[in-house]
Amino acid sequence: MDSPEVTFTLAYLVFAVCFVFTPTEFHSAGLTVQNLLSGWLGSEDAAFVPYHLRRTAATLLCHSLLPLGYYVGMCFAASEKQLYYPSQTPETWRAFLLLALMLPTITCTLIYYWSRDRWARHPLARTLALYALPRSGWRAVASSVNTEFRRIDKFATGVPGARVIVTDTWVMKVTTYRVHVAQQQDVHLTLMESQQHDLSPDSHLPVQLLTIRVASANPAVQAFDIRLNSTEYGELCEKLRAPIRSVANVVIHQSLGDLFLETFASLVEVNPAYSVPSSQDLEACIGCMQARASVKLVKRCQAAAAGACQQCRCRPMWCLACMGKWFASRQDPQRPDTWLASRVPCPTCRARFCILDVCAVR
């Protein structure tokens, strides 16, 4: 495992994966196609469509060169294999070299085809041509897209490899190799599904991701899916002209409080249940006076440090939803990353407790 060949292979594999899928660290270091070729690509704000015509072509070419880069690197990392003499290398390496040369060759041919007639054959240009008026071409539509993208009131969200942009006229999704475009006036929007995550890797907060299908009335325009955080759903709807239809059983949590309450309930379900004595009857929740009391505070940690949890001797008097709302109301709105680990006083006796102390009543 310590040989230069294995070390280089593992290092190059990590580099290739990060270069293609560009994590935050690579963006911060400027190791992206957009940054390395910024002088040739130009400015996205100044000319959105020309920028992405060149960016998608350059990205495809750079990624197609990665296998060839690996072969060249192996010529130095494993010099005893004499890979710099293809005629003397094993058949496996000759086949790999042929593949590594074919990929950029095919890519260059495809890019040349796209660039003919001033990029008129590029997939993005062809999509824009579907929206052109009879006596105008795709460049007139591109000019309209460029103008609207420069406006500050556009809706934009998402990671660099899957950005969602909504202007007054257009719904766009920018991916690594393609830009999907649809005109607002003839799209059908459908909320397909939602995914709930207890912790976001970026903010360490609960997050709900929504998947929306964008389908054009023009069958020649390919449908595409956009994903966004549920907290951005309201802002998206304000920018859209068409309504978003929802499939059954999709519940949208548009605020951080909604997401926290769902996470709070899921964590309480994991805690040990509290058995109510047979002589004790459960009354209505004193918070909402509608649901029955369903949780009991039971100190589970043994630490006696300052600020630690305390034993609550109150009988079950609160439902899960009201206890969750009380817990959320005692948090610092500016520090949502501390909510799950914080301690709050019991709403009745003021004994401090954490989420681990909230037990469902059985």
Short mmCIF file of C-alpha atoms in Angstrom, two decimals:
data_model
loop_
_atom_site.label_atom_id
_atom_site.label_comp_id
_atom_site.label_asym_id
_atom_site.label_seq_id
_atom_site.Cartn_x
_atom_site.Cartn_y
_atom_site.Cartn_z
CA MET A 1 0.00 0.00 0.00
CA ASP A 2 3.03 2.29 0.36
CA SER A 3 4.17 1.93 -3.27
CA PRO A 4 4.20 5.15 -5.36
CA GLU A 5 1.79 3.55 -7.83
CA VAL A 6 -0.91 2.89 -5.21
CA THR A 7 -0.36 6.23 -3.50
CA PHE A 8 -0.68 8.15 -6.75
CA THR A 9 -3.76 6.16 -7.79
CA LEU A 10 -5.60 6.89 -4.55
CA ALA A 11 -4.56 10.56 -4.55
CA TYR A 12 -5.58 11.05 -8.18
CA LEU A 13 -8.90 9.27 -7.62
CA VAL A 14 -9.72 11.63 -4.75
CA PHE A 15 -8.66 14.62 -6.84
CA ALA A 16 -10.73 13.50 -9.85
CA VAL A 17 -13.87 12.93 -7.79
CA CYS A 18 -13.50 16.30 -6.05
CA PHE A 19 -12.74 18.06 -9.34
CA VAL A 20 -15.89 16.68 -10.95
CA PHE A 21 -18.23 17.06 -7.96
CA THR A 22 -16.42 20.12 -6.50
CA PRO A 23 -16.96 20.21 -2.72
CA THR A 24 -16.89 23.48 -0.80
CA GLU A 25 -13.15 23.17 -0.13
CA PHE A 26 -12.36 23.02 -3.85
CA HIS A 27 -14.56 26.05 -4.50
CA SER A 28 -12.79 27.97 -1.76
CA ALA A 29 -9.40 27.04 -3.20
CA GLY A 30 -10.47 28.03 -6.71
CA LEU A 31 -9.99 24.50 -8.11
CA THR A 32 -12.97 24.65 -10.46
CA VAL A 33 -13.31 24.94 -14.20
CA GLN A 34 -15.09 28.26 -13.80
CA ASN A 35 -12.23 29.76 -11.81
CA LEU A 36 -9.34 28.24 -13.75
CA LEU A 37 -10.78 29.40 -17.10
CA SER A 38 -12.43 32.59 -15.86
CA GLY A 39 -10.50 34.74 -18.34
CA TRP A 40 -11.94 32.86 -21.31
CA LEU A 41 -15.40 32.19 -19.90
CA GLY A 42 -16.11 35.82 -19.06
CA SER A 43 -18.71 37.01 -16.59
CA GLU A 44 -21.94 35.17 -15.90
CA ASP A 45 -23.65 38.39 -14.80
CA ALA A 46 -22.68 40.22 -17.97
CA ALA A 47 -23.70 37.50 -20.44
CA PHE A 48 -25.45 34.52 -18.87
CA VAL A 49 -26.09 32.46 -22.01
CA PRO A 50 -22.67 32.94 -23.72
CA TYR A 51 -21.00 32.19 -20.40
CA HIS A 52 -22.76 28.85 -20.00
CA LEU A 53 -22.29 27.92 -23.65
CA ARG A 54 -18.55 28.09 -23.06
CA ARG A 55 -18.66 26.75 -19.50
CA THR A 56 -20.49 23.52 -20.35
CA ALA A 57 -18.11 22.88 -23.27
CA ALA A 58 -15.01 23.63 -21.20
CA THR A 59 -16.23 21.50 -18.28
CA LEU A 60 -16.91 18.53 -20.55
CA LEU A 61 -13.45 18.84 -22.12
CA CYS A 62 -11.61 19.21 -18.80
CA HIS A 63 -13.37 16.22 -17.29
CA SER A 64 -12.66 14.10 -20.38
CA LEU A 65 -8.93 14.80 -19.91
CA LEU A 66 -8.83 13.27 -16.42
CA PRO A 67 -8.09 9.67 -17.59
CA LEU A 68 -5.25 10.96 -19.79
CA GLY A 69 -3.91 12.94 -16.84
CA TYR A 70 -3.87 9.77 -14.79
CA TYR A 71 -1.90 7.93 -17.45
CA VAL A 72 0.65 10.73 -17.72
CA GLY A 73 1.01 10.78 -13.94
CA MET A 74 1.52 7.02 -13.84
CA CYS A 75 4.41 7.41 -16.30
CA PHE A 76 6.28 9.11 -13.45
CA ALA A 77 4.73 7.30 -10.46
CA ALA A 78 5.45 3.86 -11.93
CA SER A 79 8.42 4.53 -14.19
CA GLU A 80 9.45 0.86 -14.08
CA LYS A 81 6.38 0.02 -16.19
CA GLN A 82 7.78 2.18 -19.03
CA LEU A 83 4.34 3.57 -19.81
CA TYR A 84 5.92 6.37 -21.81
CA TYR A 85 6.66 3.72 -24.48
CA PRO A 86 3.16 2.55 -25.47
CA SER A 87 4.52 -0.18 -27.70
CA GLN A 88 6.24 -1.81 -24.71
CA THR A 89 3.41 -1.50 -22.18
CA PRO A 90 1.01 -4.34 -21.27
CA GLU A 91 -2.19 -4.64 -23.27
CA THR A 92 -4.28 -3.41 -20.35
CA TRP A 93 -2.40 -0.11 -20.23
CA ARG A 94 -2.50 0.25 -24.02
CA ALA A 95 -6.28 -0.17 -23.93
CA PHE A 96 -6.51 2.40 -21.14
CA LEU A 97 -4.36 4.84 -23.13
CA LEU A 98 -6.56 4.35 -26.19
CA LEU A 99 -9.63 5.10 -24.10
CA ALA A 100 -7.93 8.11 -22.48
CA LEU A 101 -7.16 9.51 -25.95
CA MET A 102 -10.57 8.72 -27.41
CA LEU A 103 -12.52 10.58 -24.71
CA PRO A 104 -11.04 14.06 -25.37
CA THR A 105 -11.05 13.38 -29.12
CA ILE A 106 -14.78 12.64 -29.10
CA THR A 107 -15.37 15.58 -26.76
CA CYS A 108 -13.45 17.98 -29.01
CA THR A 109 -15.46 16.75 -32.00
CA LEU A 110 -18.71 17.31 -30.11
CA ILE A 111 -17.65 20.79 -28.97
CA TYR A 112 -16.66 21.69 -32.52
CA TYR A 113 -20.10 20.59 -33.69
CA TRP A 114 -21.74 22.69 -30.97
CA SER A 115 -19.71 25.78 -31.87
CA ARG A 116 -20.67 25.77 -35.54
CA ASP A 117 -22.80 28.75 -36.62
CA ARG A 118 -21.77 30.65 -33.47
CA TRP A 119 -22.90 27.94 -31.04
CA ALA A 120 -26.28 27.52 -32.72
CA ARG A 121 -26.07 23.72 -32.35
CA HIS A 122 -25.41 23.74 -28.62
CA PRO A 123 -28.24 22.08 -26.58
CA LEU A 124 -28.88 25.36 -24.74
CA ALA A 125 -29.13 27.31 -28.01
CA ARG A 126 -31.48 24.70 -29.45
CA THR A 127 -33.74 24.94 -26.42
CA LEU A 128 -33.84 28.73 -26.65
CA ALA A 129 -34.63 28.48 -30.37
CA LEU A 130 -37.89 26.72 -29.48
CA TYR A 131 -39.06 29.96 -27.83
CA ALA A 132 -37.94 32.29 -30.64
CA LEU A 133 -40.46 34.27 -32.64
CA PRO A 134 -40.88 33.37 -36.34
CA ARG A 135 -38.59 36.11 -37.64
CA SER A 136 -36.04 36.04 -34.87
CA GLY A 137 -33.50 33.48 -33.70
CA TRP A 138 -32.25 31.99 -30.48
CA ARG A 139 -29.91 34.93 -29.89
CA ALA A 140 -32.89 37.24 -29.36
CA VAL A 141 -34.19 34.87 -26.70
CA ALA A 142 -30.69 34.64 -25.20
CA SER A 143 -30.57 38.43 -24.98
CA SER A 144 -33.83 38.39 -23.02
CA VAL A 145 -32.44 35.74 -20.63
CA ASN A 146 -29.24 37.76 -20.15
CA THR A 147 -31.21 40.90 -19.32
CA GLU A 148 -33.47 39.20 -16.78
CA PHE A 149 -30.57 37.40 -15.12
CA ARG A 150 -28.87 40.72 -14.40
CA ARG A 151 -31.87 41.91 -12.38
CA ILE A 152 -31.50 41.78 -8.63
CA ASP A 153 -35.06 40.52 -8.02
CA LYS A 154 -34.46 37.06 -9.49
CA PHE A 155 -34.80 33.94 -7.33
CA ALA A 156 -31.57 31.94 -7.12
CA THR A 157 -30.65 29.05 -4.85
CA GLY A 158 -28.83 25.73 -4.83
CA VAL A 159 -25.28 24.42 -4.94
CA PRO A 160 -23.07 25.21 -7.97
CA GLY A 161 -23.77 21.83 -9.59
CA ALA A 162 -27.57 22.17 -9.33
CA ARG A 163 -28.52 25.85 -9.18
CA VAL A 164 -32.12 26.96 -9.56
CA ILE A 165 -32.78 30.37 -11.10
CA VAL A 166 -36.22 31.90 -11.63
CA THR A 167 -36.68 35.24 -13.36
CA ASP A 168 -39.84 37.04 -14.44
CA THR A 169 -40.07 34.91 -17.59
CA TRP A 170 -37.82 31.88 -17.18
CA VAL A 171 -37.29 28.87 -14.92
CA MET A 172 -33.72 27.57 -15.23
CA LYS A 173 -31.62 24.82 -13.71
CA VAL A 174 -27.85 25.05 -14.10
CA THR A 175 -26.02 21.71 -13.81
CA THR A 176 -22.44 20.66 -14.47
CA TYR A 177 -22.90 19.83 -18.15
CA ARG A 178 -26.20 21.43 -19.08
CA VAL A 179 -28.57 24.35 -18.55
CA HIS A 180 -32.29 23.52 -18.53
CA VAL A 181 -34.61 26.36 -19.54
CA ALA A 182 -38.40 26.64 -19.55
CA GLN A 183 -40.69 29.61 -20.04
CA GLN A 184 -42.95 30.38 -17.13
CA GLN A 185 -46.08 30.96 -19.15
CA ASP A 186 -46.25 27.38 -20.45
CA VAL A 187 -44.86 25.25 -17.62
CA HIS A 188 -46.62 22.82 -15.34
CA LEU A 189 -45.09 22.61 -11.87
CA THR A 190 -45.64 19.57 -9.69
CA LEU A 191 -44.32 18.99 -6.18
CA MET A 192 -43.19 15.37 -6.47
CA GLU A 193 -41.71 14.54 -3.06
CA SER A 194 -40.10 15.86 0.08
CA GLN A 195 -37.14 14.47 1.98
CA GLN A 196 -36.66 15.15 5.67
CA HIS A 197 -33.14 15.25 7.11
CA ASP A 198 -32.61 15.68 10.83
CA LEU A 199 -29.28 17.47 10.35
CA SER A 200 -28.00 19.51 7.42
CA PRO A 201 -24.25 19.08 6.75
CA ASP A 202 -23.92 22.82 6.20
CA SER A 203 -25.86 24.30 9.11
CA HIS A 204 -26.29 21.28 11.48
CA LEU A 205 -30.02 22.00 11.50
CA PRO A 206 -33.03 19.96 10.39
CA VAL A 207 -33.83 20.48 6.73
CA GLN A 208 -36.59 19.47 4.35
CA LEU A 209 -35.73 19.22 0.66
CA LEU A 210 -38.49 19.53 -1.94
CA THR A 211 -38.38 18.09 -5.47
CA ILE A 212 -40.45 19.96 -8.05
CA ARG A 213 -40.96 18.71 -11.62
CA VAL A 214 -40.89 21.46 -14.27
CA ALA A 215 -42.64 20.29 -17.44
CA SER A 216 -43.21 22.52 -20.45
CA ALA A 217 -46.34 22.42 -22.55
CA ASN A 218 -43.99 22.19 -25.54
CA PRO A 219 -43.11 18.48 -25.88
CA ALA A 220 -39.79 19.40 -27.51
CA VAL A 221 -38.61 20.96 -24.23
CA GLN A 222 -37.24 18.32 -21.86
CA ALA A 223 -38.78 18.25 -18.39
CA PHE A 224 -36.45 18.62 -15.42
CA ASP A 225 -36.52 18.49 -11.63
CA ILE A 226 -35.44 21.25 -9.26
CA ARG A 227 -34.62 20.79 -5.56
CA LEU A 228 -34.73 23.42 -2.87
CA ASN A 229 -35.05 23.89 0.85
CA SER A 230 -38.62 24.08 2.11
CA THR A 231 -37.82 27.40 3.82
CA GLU A 232 -37.33 28.88 0.31
CA TYR A 233 -40.63 27.54 -1.01
CA GLY A 234 -42.60 30.70 -0.21
CA GLU A 235 -40.07 32.94 -1.96
CA LEU A 236 -40.16 30.65 -5.00
CA CYS A 237 -43.96 30.79 -5.19
CA GLU A 238 -43.85 34.59 -5.13
CA LYS A 239 -41.65 34.59 -8.22
CA LEU A 240 -43.60 31.96 -10.15
CA ARG A 241 -46.66 32.76 -12.23
CA ALA A 242 -47.98 29.22 -12.45
CA PRO A 243 -49.29 27.39 -9.37
CA ILE A 244 -47.45 24.38 -7.98
CA ARG A 245 -49.56 21.26 -7.83
CA SER A 246 -48.78 18.85 -5.02
CA VAL A 247 -49.06 15.09 -5.04
CA ALA A 248 -50.73 13.41 -2.11
CA ASN A 249 -49.09 13.15 1.32
CA VAL A 250 -46.49 15.88 0.78
CA VAL A 251 -46.36 18.24 3.78
CA ILE A 252 -44.24 21.38 3.45
CA HIS A 253 -42.51 22.89 6.48
CA GLN A 254 -41.82 26.45 5.42
CA SER A 255 -40.29 27.67 8.68
CA LEU A 256 -37.40 26.61 10.88
CA GLY A 257 -39.86 26.17 13.74
CA ASP A 258 -41.85 23.58 11.78
CA LEU A 259 -38.69 21.66 10.98
CA PHE A 260 -37.58 21.77 14.61
CA LEU A 261 -40.92 20.46 15.89
CA GLU A 262 -40.72 17.51 13.51
CA THR A 263 -37.17 16.74 14.62
CA PHE A 264 -38.18 17.19 18.27
CA ALA A 265 -40.97 14.64 17.88
CA SER A 266 -38.69 12.12 16.13
CA LEU A 267 -36.09 12.38 18.91
CA VAL A 268 -38.70 11.96 21.65
CA GLU A 269 -39.89 8.77 19.97
CA VAL A 270 -36.40 7.32 20.43
CA ASN A 271 -36.35 8.09 24.17
CA PRO A 272 -37.56 5.44 26.66
CA ALA A 273 -41.28 5.58 27.29
CA TYR A 274 -42.80 6.50 30.66
CA SER A 275 -45.38 4.11 32.10
CA VAL A 276 -48.25 5.89 33.82
CA PRO A 277 -49.43 4.31 37.09
CA SER A 278 -52.79 2.62 36.80
CA SER A 279 -54.19 4.90 39.49
CA GLN A 280 -53.37 8.04 37.51
CA ASP A 281 -55.62 9.34 34.74
CA LEU A 282 -54.29 11.45 31.89
CA GLU A 283 -55.99 14.80 31.57
CA ALA A 284 -56.17 17.26 28.69
CA CYS A 285 -52.99 19.15 27.82
CA ILE A 286 -52.93 22.40 29.78
CA GLY A 287 -51.29 24.12 26.81
CA CYS A 288 -53.88 23.54 24.08
CA MET A 289 -56.72 21.95 26.11
CA GLN A 290 -57.46 19.77 23.07
CA ALA A 291 -55.06 16.82 22.96
CA ARG A 292 -54.44 14.54 25.91
CA ALA A 293 -51.20 14.88 27.90
CA SER A 294 -48.68 12.61 26.22
CA VAL A 295 -45.18 13.38 27.60
CA LYS A 296 -43.44 13.27 30.97
CA LEU A 297 -40.10 14.87 31.92
CA VAL A 298 -37.78 12.23 33.38
CA LYS A 299 -34.17 13.13 34.24
CA ARG A 300 -31.94 10.62 32.45
CA CYS A 301 -28.45 12.11 32.84
CA GLN A 302 -26.46 11.63 36.06
CA ALA A 303 -24.24 14.74 35.86
CA ALA A 304 -24.65 17.30 38.63
CA ALA A 305 -22.73 20.15 36.99
CA ALA A 306 -24.02 23.68 36.90
CA GLY A 307 -26.72 24.10 34.31
CA ALA A 308 -27.32 20.35 34.07
CA CYS A 309 -30.75 18.74 33.89
CA GLN A 310 -32.88 18.55 37.04
CA GLN A 311 -35.52 16.12 38.20
CA CYS A 312 -39.07 17.22 37.30
CA ARG A 313 -41.75 15.90 39.64
CA CYS A 314 -44.75 17.14 37.67
CA ARG A 315 -47.28 14.62 36.47
CA PRO A 316 -47.90 14.38 32.67
CA MET A 317 -49.69 17.62 31.80
CA TRP A 318 -48.48 18.51 28.30
CA CYS A 319 -48.89 17.02 24.84
CA LEU A 320 -45.88 16.46 22.61
CA ALA A 321 -46.69 19.36 20.26
CA CYS A 322 -47.08 21.91 23.05
CA MET A 323 -43.92 20.73 24.81
CA GLY A 324 -42.03 21.07 21.53
CA LYS A 325 -43.39 24.59 21.00
CA TRP A 326 -42.41 25.53 24.56
CA PHE A 327 -38.91 24.13 24.01
CA ALA A 328 -38.54 26.10 20.75
CA SER A 329 -39.88 29.32 22.31
CA ARG A 330 -37.07 29.32 24.88
CA GLN A 331 -34.32 29.23 22.22
CA ASP A 332 -32.16 32.00 20.79
CA PRO A 333 -33.50 32.72 17.26
CA GLN A 334 -30.01 33.85 16.22
CA ARG A 335 -28.41 30.54 17.28
CA PRO A 336 -30.56 27.75 15.81
CA ASP A 337 -27.53 25.44 15.73
CA THR A 338 -27.71 25.19 19.54
CA TRP A 339 -31.38 24.32 19.84
CA LEU A 340 -31.13 20.54 19.93
CA ALA A 341 -28.42 20.53 22.62
CA SER A 342 -29.89 23.22 24.88
CA ARG A 343 -31.72 22.96 28.22
CA VAL A 344 -34.89 24.82 29.13
CA PRO A 345 -37.01 25.08 32.30
CA CYS A 346 -40.10 22.96 32.76
CA PRO A 347 -43.14 25.10 31.87
CA THR A 348 -44.71 24.18 35.25
CA CYS A 349 -42.02 23.71 37.92
CA ARG A 350 -39.03 25.35 36.16
CA ALA A 351 -36.75 22.31 36.53
CA ARG A 352 -34.25 22.35 33.69
CA PHE A 353 -34.45 19.56 31.10
CA CYS A 354 -33.13 18.64 27.64
CA ILE A 355 -34.69 16.72 24.75
CA LEU A 356 -33.33 13.43 26.12
CA ASP A 357 -35.51 13.91 29.24
CA VAL A 358 -38.78 14.14 27.29
CA CYS A 359 -40.43 10.72 27.40
CA ALA A 360 -43.62 9.66 25.66
CA VAL A 361 -46.36 8.39 27.94
CA ARG A 362 -47.44 4.79 27.50
#
